[in-house]
Coordinates of C-alpha atoms in Angstrom, one line a residue:
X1 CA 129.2 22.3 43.7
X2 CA 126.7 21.5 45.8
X3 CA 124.1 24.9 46.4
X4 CA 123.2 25.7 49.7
X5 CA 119.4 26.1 48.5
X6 CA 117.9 24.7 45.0
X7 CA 115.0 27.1 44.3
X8 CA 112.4 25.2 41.8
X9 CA 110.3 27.9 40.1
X10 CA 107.4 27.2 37.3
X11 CA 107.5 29.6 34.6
X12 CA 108.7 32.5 36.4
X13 CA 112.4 34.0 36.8
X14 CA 114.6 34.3 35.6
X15 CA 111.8 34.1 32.3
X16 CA 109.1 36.0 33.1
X17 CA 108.9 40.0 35.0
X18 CA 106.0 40.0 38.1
X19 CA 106.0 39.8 41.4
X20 CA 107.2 36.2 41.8
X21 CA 110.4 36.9 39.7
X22 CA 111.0 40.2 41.6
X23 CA 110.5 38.3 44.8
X24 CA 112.8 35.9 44.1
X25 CA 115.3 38.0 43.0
X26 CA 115.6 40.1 45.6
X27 CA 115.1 37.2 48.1
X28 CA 118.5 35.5 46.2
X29 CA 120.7 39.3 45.9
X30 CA 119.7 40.4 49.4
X31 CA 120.9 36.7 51.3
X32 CA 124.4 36.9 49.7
X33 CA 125.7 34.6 52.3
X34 CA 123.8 31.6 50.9
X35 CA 124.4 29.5 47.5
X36 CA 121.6 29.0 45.1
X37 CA 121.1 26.3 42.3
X38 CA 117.8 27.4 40.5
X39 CA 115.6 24.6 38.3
X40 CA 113.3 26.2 36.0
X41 CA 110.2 23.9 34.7
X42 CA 109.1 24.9 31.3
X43 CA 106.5 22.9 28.6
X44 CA 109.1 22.5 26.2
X45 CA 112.8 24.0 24.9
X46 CA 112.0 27.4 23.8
X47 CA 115.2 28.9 22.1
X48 CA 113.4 32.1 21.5
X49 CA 113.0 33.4 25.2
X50 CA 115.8 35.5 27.3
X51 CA 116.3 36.0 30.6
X52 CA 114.9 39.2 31.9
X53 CA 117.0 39.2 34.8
X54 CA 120.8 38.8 35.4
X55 CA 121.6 36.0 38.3
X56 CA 123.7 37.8 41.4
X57 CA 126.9 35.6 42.1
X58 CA 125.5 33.6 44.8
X59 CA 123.4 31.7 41.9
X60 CA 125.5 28.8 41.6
X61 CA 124.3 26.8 38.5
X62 CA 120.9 27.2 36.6
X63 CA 118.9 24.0 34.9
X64 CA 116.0 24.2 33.0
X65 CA 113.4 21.2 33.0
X66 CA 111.0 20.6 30.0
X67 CA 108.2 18.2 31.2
X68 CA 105.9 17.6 28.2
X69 CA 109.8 16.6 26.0
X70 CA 109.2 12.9 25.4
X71 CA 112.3 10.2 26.0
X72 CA 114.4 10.0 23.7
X73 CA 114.2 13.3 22.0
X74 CA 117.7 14.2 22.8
X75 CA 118.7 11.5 20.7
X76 CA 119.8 8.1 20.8
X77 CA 117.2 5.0 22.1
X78 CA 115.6 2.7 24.2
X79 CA 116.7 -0.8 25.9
X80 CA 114.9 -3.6 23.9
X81 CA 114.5 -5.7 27.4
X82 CA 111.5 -3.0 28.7
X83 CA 111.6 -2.7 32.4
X84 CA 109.2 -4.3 34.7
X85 CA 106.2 -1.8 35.5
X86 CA 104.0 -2.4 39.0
X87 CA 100.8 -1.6 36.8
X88 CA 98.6 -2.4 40.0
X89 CA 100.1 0.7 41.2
X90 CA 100.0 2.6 38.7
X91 CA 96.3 1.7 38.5
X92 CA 96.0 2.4 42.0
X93 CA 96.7 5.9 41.4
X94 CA 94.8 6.5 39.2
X95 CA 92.0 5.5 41.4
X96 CA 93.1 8.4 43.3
X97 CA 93.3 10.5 40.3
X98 CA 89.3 9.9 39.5
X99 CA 87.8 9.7 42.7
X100 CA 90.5 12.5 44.7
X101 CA 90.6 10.5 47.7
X102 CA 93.6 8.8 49.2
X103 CA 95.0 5.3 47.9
X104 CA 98.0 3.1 47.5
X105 CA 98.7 5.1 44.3
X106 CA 100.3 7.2 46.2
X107 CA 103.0 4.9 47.8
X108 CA 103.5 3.1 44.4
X109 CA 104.5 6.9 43.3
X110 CA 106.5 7.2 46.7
X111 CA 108.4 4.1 45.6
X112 CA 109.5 5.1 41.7
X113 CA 110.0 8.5 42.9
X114 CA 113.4 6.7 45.2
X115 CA 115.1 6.1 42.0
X116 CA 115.0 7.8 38.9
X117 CA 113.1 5.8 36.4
X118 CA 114.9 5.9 33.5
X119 CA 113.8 6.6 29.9
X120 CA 112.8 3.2 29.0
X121 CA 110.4 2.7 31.8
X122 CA 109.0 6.1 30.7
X123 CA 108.9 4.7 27.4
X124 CA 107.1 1.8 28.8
X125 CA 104.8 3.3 30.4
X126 CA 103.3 5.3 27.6
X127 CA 104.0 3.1 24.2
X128 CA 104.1 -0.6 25.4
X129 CA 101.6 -3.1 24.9
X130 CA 100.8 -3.1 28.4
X131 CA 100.4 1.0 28.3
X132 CA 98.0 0.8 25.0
X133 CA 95.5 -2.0 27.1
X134 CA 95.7 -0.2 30.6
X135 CA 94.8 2.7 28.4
X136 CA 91.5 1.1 26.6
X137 CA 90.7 -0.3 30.0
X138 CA 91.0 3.0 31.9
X139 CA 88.8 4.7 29.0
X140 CA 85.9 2.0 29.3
X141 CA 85.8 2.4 32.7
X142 CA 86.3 6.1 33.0
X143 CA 85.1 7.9 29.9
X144 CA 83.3 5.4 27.2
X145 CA 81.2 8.2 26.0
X146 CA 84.1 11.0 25.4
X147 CA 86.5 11.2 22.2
X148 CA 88.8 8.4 22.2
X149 CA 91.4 10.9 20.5
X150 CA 91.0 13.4 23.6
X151 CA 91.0 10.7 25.8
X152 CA 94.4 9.3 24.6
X153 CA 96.0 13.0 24.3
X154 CA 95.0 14.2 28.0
X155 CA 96.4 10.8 29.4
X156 CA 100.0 11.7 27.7
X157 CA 99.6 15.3 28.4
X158 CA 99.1 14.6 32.1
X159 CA 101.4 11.4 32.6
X160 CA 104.6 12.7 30.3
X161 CA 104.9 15.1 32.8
X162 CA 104.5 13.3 35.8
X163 CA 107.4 10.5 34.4
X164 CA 109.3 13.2 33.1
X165 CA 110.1 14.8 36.7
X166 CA 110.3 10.9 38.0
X167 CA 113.5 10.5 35.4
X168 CA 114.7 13.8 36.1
X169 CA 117.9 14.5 37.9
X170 CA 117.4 17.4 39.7
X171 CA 121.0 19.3 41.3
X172 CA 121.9 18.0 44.6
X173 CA 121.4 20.6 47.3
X174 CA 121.1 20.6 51.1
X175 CA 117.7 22.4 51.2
X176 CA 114.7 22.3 48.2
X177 CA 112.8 25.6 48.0
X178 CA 109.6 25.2 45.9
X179 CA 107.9 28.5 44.8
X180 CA 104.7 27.1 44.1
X181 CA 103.1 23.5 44.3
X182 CA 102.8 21.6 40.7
X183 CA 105.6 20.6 38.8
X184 CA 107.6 22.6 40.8
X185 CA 106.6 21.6 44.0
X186 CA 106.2 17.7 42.7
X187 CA 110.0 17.8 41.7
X188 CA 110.4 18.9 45.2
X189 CA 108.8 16.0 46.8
X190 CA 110.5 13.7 44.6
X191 CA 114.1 15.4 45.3
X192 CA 112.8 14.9 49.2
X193 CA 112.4 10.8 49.0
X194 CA 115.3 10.1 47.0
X195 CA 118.1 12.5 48.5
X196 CA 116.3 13.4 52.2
X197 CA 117.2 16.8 51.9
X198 CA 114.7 19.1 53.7
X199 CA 111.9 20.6 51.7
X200 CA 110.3 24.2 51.9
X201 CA 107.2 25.6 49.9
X202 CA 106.5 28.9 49.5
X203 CA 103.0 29.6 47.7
X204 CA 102.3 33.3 46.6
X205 CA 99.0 32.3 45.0
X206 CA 97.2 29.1 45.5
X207 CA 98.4 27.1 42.3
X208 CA 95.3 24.9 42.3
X209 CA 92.6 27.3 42.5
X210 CA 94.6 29.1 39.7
X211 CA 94.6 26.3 37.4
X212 CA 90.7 25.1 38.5
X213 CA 90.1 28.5 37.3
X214 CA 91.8 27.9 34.1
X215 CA 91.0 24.1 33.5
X216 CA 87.1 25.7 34.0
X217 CA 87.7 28.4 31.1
X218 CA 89.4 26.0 29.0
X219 CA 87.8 25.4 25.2
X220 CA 90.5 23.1 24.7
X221 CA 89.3 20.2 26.9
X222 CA 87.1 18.7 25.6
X223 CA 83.2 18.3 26.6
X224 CA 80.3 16.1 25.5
X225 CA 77.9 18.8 24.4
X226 CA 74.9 18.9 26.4
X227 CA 72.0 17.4 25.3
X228 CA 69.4 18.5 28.1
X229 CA 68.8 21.2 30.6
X230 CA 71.3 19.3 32.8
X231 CA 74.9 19.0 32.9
X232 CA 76.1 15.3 32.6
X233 CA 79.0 14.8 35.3
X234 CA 80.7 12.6 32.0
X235 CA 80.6 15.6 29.7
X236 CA 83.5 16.7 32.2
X237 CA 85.3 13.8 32.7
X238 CA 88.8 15.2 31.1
X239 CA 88.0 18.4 32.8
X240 CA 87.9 16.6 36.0
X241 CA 91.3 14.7 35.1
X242 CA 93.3 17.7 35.0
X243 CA 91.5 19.3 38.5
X244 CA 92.0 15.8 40.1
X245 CA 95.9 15.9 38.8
X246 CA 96.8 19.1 40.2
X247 CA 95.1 18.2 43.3
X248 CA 97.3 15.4 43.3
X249 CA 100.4 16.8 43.3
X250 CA 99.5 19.7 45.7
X251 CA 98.8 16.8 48.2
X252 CA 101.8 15.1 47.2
X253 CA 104.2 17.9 48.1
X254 CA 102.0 18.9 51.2
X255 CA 102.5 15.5 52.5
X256 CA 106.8 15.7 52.1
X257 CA 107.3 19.4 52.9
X258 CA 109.1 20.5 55.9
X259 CA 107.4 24.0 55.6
X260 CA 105.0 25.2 54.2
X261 CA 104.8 29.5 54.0
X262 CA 102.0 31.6 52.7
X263 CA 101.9 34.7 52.1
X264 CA 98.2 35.3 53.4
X265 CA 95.8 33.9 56.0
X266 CA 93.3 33.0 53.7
X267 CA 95.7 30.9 51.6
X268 CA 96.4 29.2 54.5
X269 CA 92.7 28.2 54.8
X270 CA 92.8 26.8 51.2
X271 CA 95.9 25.0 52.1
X272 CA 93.9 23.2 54.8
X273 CA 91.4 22.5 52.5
X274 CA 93.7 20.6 50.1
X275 CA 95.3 18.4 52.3
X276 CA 98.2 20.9 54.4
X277 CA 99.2 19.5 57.6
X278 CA 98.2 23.1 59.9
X279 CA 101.3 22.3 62.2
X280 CA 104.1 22.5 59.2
X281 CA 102.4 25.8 58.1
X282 CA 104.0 29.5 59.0
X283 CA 102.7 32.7 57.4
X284 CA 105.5 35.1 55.6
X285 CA 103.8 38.2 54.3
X286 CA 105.9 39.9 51.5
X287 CA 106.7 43.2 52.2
X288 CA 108.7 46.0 49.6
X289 CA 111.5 48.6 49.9
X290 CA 109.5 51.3 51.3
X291 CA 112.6 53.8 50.6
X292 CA 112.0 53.6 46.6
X293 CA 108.3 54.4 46.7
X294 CA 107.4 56.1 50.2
X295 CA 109.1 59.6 48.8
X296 CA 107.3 59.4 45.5
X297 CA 103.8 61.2 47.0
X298 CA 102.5 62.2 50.0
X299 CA 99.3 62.8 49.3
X300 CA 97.3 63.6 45.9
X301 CA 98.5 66.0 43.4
X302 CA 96.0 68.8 43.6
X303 CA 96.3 70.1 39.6
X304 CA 93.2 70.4 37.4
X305 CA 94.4 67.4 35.5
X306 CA 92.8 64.2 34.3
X307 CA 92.1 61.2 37.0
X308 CA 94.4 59.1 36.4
X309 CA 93.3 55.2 37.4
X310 CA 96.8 52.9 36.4
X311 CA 96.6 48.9 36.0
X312 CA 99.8 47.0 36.9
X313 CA 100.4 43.9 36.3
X314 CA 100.6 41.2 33.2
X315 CA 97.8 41.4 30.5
X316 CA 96.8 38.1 30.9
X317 CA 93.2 36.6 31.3
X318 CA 94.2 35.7 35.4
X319 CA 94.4 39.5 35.6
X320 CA 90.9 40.0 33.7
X321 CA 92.2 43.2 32.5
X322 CA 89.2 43.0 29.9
X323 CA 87.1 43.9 33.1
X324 CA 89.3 47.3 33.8
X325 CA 88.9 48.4 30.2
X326 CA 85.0 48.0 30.7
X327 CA 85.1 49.7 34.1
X328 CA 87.1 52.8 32.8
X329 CA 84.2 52.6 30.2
X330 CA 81.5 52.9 32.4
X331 CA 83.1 55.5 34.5
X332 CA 83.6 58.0 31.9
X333 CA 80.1 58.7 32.1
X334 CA 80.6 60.1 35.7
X335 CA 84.3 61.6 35.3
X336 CA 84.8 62.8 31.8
X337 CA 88.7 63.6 32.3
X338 CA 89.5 60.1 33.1
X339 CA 92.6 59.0 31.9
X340 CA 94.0 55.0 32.1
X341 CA 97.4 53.8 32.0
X342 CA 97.9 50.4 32.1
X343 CA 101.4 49.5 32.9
X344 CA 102.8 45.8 32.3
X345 CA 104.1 43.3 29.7
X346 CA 101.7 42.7 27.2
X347 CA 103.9 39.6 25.3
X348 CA 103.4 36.9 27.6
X349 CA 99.3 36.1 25.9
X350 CA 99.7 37.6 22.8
X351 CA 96.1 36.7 21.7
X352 CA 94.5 38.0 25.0
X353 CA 96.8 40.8 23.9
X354 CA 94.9 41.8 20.8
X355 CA 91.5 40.7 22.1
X356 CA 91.9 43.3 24.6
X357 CA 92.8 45.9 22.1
X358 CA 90.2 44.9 20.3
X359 CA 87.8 46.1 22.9
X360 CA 89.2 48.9 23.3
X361 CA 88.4 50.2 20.0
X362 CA 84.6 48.7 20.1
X363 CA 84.8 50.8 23.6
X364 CA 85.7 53.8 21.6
X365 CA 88.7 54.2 24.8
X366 CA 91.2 54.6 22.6
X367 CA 92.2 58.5 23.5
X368 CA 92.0 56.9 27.1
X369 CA 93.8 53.8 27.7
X370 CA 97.3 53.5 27.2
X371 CA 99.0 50.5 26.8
X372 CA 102.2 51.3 28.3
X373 CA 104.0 48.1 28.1
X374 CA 107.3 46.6 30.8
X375 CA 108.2 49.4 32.2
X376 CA 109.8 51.1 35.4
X377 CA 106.5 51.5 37.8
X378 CA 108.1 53.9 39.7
X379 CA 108.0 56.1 36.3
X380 CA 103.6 56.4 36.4
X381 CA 102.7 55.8 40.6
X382 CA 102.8 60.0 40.7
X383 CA 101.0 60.4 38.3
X384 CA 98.4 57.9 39.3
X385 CA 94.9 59.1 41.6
X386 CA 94.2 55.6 42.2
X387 CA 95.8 52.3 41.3
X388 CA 92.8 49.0 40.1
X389 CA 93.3 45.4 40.3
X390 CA 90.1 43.0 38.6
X391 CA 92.3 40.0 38.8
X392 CA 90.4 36.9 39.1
X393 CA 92.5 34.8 41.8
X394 CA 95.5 36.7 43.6
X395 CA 98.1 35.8 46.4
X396 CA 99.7 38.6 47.9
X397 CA 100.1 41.3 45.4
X398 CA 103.1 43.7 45.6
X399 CA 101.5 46.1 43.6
X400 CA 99.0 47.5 46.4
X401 CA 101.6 47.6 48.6
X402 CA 103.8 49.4 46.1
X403 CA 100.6 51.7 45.5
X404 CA 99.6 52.1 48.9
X405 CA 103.0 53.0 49.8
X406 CA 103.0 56.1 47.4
X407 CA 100.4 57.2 48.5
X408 CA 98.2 56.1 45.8
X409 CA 94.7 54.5 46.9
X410 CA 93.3 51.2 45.4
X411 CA 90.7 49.6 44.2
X412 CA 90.5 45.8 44.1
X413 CA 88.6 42.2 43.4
X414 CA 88.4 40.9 46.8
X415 CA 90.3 37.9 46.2
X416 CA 93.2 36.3 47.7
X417 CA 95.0 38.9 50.6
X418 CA 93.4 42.3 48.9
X419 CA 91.6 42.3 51.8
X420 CA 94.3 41.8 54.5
X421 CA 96.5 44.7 52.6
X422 CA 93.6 46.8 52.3
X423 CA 91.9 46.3 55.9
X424 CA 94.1 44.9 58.1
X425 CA 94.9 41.1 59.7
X426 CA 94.8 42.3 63.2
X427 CA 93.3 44.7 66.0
X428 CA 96.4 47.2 65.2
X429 CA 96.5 47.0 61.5
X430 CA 92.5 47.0 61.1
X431 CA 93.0 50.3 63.3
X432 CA 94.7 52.3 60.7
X433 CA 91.3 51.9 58.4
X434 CA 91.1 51.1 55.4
X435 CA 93.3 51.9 52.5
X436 CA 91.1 50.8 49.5
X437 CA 88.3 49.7 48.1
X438 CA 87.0 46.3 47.5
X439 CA 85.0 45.0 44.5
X440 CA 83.8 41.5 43.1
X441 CA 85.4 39.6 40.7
X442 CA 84.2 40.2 37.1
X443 CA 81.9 43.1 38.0
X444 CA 82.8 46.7 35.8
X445 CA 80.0 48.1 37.3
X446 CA 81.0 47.8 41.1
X447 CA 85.1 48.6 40.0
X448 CA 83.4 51.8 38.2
X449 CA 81.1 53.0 41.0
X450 CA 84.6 52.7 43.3
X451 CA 86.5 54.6 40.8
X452 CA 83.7 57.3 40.5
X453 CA 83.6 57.4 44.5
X454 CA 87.7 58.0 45.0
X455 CA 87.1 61.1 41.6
X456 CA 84.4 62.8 43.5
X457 CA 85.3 62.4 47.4
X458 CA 88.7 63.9 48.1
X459 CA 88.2 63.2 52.1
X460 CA 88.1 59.2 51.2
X461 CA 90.8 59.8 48.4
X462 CA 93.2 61.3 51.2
X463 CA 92.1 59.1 54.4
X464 CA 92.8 56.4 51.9
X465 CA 96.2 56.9 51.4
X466 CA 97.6 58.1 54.4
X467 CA 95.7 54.7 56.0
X468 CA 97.8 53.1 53.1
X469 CA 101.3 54.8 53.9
X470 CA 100.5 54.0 57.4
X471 CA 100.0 50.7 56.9
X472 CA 102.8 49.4 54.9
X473 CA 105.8 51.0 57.0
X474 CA 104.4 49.5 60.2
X475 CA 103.8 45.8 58.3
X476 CA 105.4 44.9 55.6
X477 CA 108.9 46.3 55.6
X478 CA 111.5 43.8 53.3
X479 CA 114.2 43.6 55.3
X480 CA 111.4 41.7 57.8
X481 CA 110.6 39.2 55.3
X482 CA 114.5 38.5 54.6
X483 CA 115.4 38.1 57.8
X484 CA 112.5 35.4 58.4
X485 CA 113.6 33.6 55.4
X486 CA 117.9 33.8 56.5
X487 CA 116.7 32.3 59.7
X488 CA 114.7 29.6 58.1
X489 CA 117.3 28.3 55.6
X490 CA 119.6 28.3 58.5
X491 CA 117.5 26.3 60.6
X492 CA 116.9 23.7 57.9
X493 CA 120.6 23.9 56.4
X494 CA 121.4 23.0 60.3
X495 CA 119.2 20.1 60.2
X496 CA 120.2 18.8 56.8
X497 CA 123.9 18.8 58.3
X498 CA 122.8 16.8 61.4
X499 CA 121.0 14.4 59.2
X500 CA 124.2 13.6 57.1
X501 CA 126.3 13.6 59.7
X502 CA 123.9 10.7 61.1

């Protein structure tokens, strides 16, 4: 059966609880009238992980995609006769690759990604002769001073991908929804060339400034060690490979989208930045049920109780919840009876996990944060006085609108839309006032001194979050944002009909 929409998701749902998987869940369950196909790209078969959600009826067939499984794997072999391999394009692109600029790279990858490559031209192109000497050739040219051995492994970690969604079959449907550029939105471009079906993107987050971020914290890349005061540009050479790749492909799927929706104005800007075309661009804010959480509060609990400052969201290092714990620590000095819940799944970075319990006990917090783990938010907003995000990059978080919605003032990194959901994006949301409070990344001591100002003034505590209840039943409604998106598939599914029948 061919699905009305094929939703390609990275490492999200049906996997993984957030506010991507609950956006796309509720997104699939509320347009019942449509037909979904889902592809899920993973790193490699995990036969350990469960769904955490159940698909609603309209899902129509699920696939999941490992990129970094080599040919072959499955079983059985190769062709001895080895295809024939335009290496002038492939070393055309990776011109592109290492300076980040435009080249005929990119049509060679137009051209293989019309046909699916098969796994003996992927086999080709990473264990032929011809792969080995295009290899030595790119590292004398490229990186002479770095580690052969990392040299060799971040060429197959970034190409086994890339040939991996070239080979792959991906369900045929009449519209490709990406949820993100990278693999995801790659796989969508691809699907675009060979099958012409039309091709949305939907980014919550910007995908390459999240994985800059990461490639920048990254000990397992390696560096030359610096010898000097100065940094060499070579030391990051391989650093600069994986930036350069996820440019790449963020270009790439710019170039072949239809659409292209963000969540957030100033996503849009870095969209620009990377390459989006401004005319293909249309901004969809998320919006929440206000029903389930509007009733919870209407404005603080007035009790002689401990202030109560909750964290939701993954403990993971994107979240920087290390920079909450040592927040809460600093404002304990000002308000003794502070209490902190911190409400999410703690399995996904087990090892950030325990690092963060670690400072916790070398905070001496442990009679004050509580780990509460995946559960029910709905369960700890009332008994929040004011919700905290130190996340380092953020799209459009559902949590401050959750928060904000119950009445429950916030304080946040100003990154990604905090500042749109806290202050406004126009003359009649700006307004309503504001609705938080906004911090700098990485900084305990500004996220304490706003903690310490919402404990001790109860006018800004309550102006806060009546700005905040204000705020999200006039803007960001759900049934707004499915209603945008039924009339987009419909437009597009009315386009791909025309462009069969033709």
């Amino acid at each position: 059966m061919i699905a009305d929409i094929c939703l390609l998701v990275e490492g999200t749902y049906p996997y993984v609880t957030g506010g991507v998987s609950q956006w796309l869940h509720a997104l699939i369950t509320s347009l019942h009238e449509f037909t979904f196909s889902i592809v899920h790209f993973s790193a490699a078969p995990d036969p350990e992980r469960t769904p955490r959600y159940e698909f609603p009826p309209n899902v129509v067939k699920f696939t999941e995609l490992c990129i970094h499984t080599p040919p072959g794997a499955e079983g059985g072999g190769f062709e001895r006769d080895e295809p024939e391999i335009d290496w002038a394009g492939i070393r055309s692109l990776h011109e592109f690759l290492a300076a980040g600029s435009d080249s005929d790279g990119v049509e060679c990858l137009v051209k293989h990604a019309s046909h699916a490559s098969g796994d003996a031209a992927i086999h080709s192109y990473l264990h032929s002769k011809e792969a080995w000497d295009f290899l030595q050739e790119r590292y004398e040219t490229r990186a002479p001073r770095s580690s052969f051995i990392d040299f060799f492994w971040t060429y197959r970690m970034t190409h086994l991908p890339l040939f991996a969604l070239l080979n792959a079959s991906l369900p045929q449907a009449r519209v490709y929804h990406a949820v993100s550029t990278g693999y995801a939105g790659l796989a969508g471009a691809f699907a675009k060339v060979r099958h012409g079906s039309p091709l949305l993107i939907t980014e919550h987050g910007i995908y390459t400034r999240e994985r800059e971020i990461e490639i920048a914290q990254a000990e397992w890349i390696y560096t030359e060690p610096s010898t000097g005061l100065w940094i060499d540009p070579q030391s990051q050479v391989l650093k600069g490979w994986w930036t350069h790749m996820f440019r790449f492909m963020a270009r790439f799927a710019y170039d072949h989208c239809d659409e292209l929706v963000s969540l957030t104005r100033v996503n849009q800007r870095f969209q620009i930045r990377d390459g989006a075309d401004p005319t293909r661009m249309r901004l969809i804010p998320n919006g929440i049920a206000i029903e389930r959480f509007g009733s919870l509060r209407a404005v603080r609990r007035v009790d002689p109780g401990p202030f109560v400052v909750g964290f939701v969201g993954r403990v993971v290092p994107i979240k920087d919840v290390k920079t909450f714990l040592r927040a809460v620590s600093v404002a304990r000095r000002a308000i003794p009876h502070i209490q902190a819940q911190i409400v999410g799944p703690t399995d996904e970075d087990p090892a950030y996990f325990e690092e963060c319990r670690e400072l916790v006990r070398l905070l001496d917090l442990a009679d004050i944060v509580h780990f509460v783990g995946r559960a029910d938010v709905l369960d700890y907003y009332p008994s929040m006085d004011a919700l905290v995000l130190t996340s380092l990059s953020e799209g459009q978080p559902l949590v401050i609108l959750e928060a904000n919605c119950a009445g429950v003032p916030v304080v946040a990194t100003d990154v990604g839309a905090c500042r749109e959901l806290l202050e406004g994006t126009s003359l009649e949301d700006e307004a309503i006032g504001p609705s938080g409070l906004l911090t700098a990344p990485a900084s305990p001591d500004e996220t304490a001194t706003a903690i310490i100002r919402l404990a001790q003034d109860e006018s800004l505590h309550q102006r806060l979050a009546l700005a905040g209840q204000k705020r999200v039943r006039e803007f960001y409604r759900e049934e707004s944002v499915y209603d945008t998106y039924r009339t987009l598939y419909r437009t597009h599914l009315a386009r791909s009909s025309s462009r069969a029948e033709a």
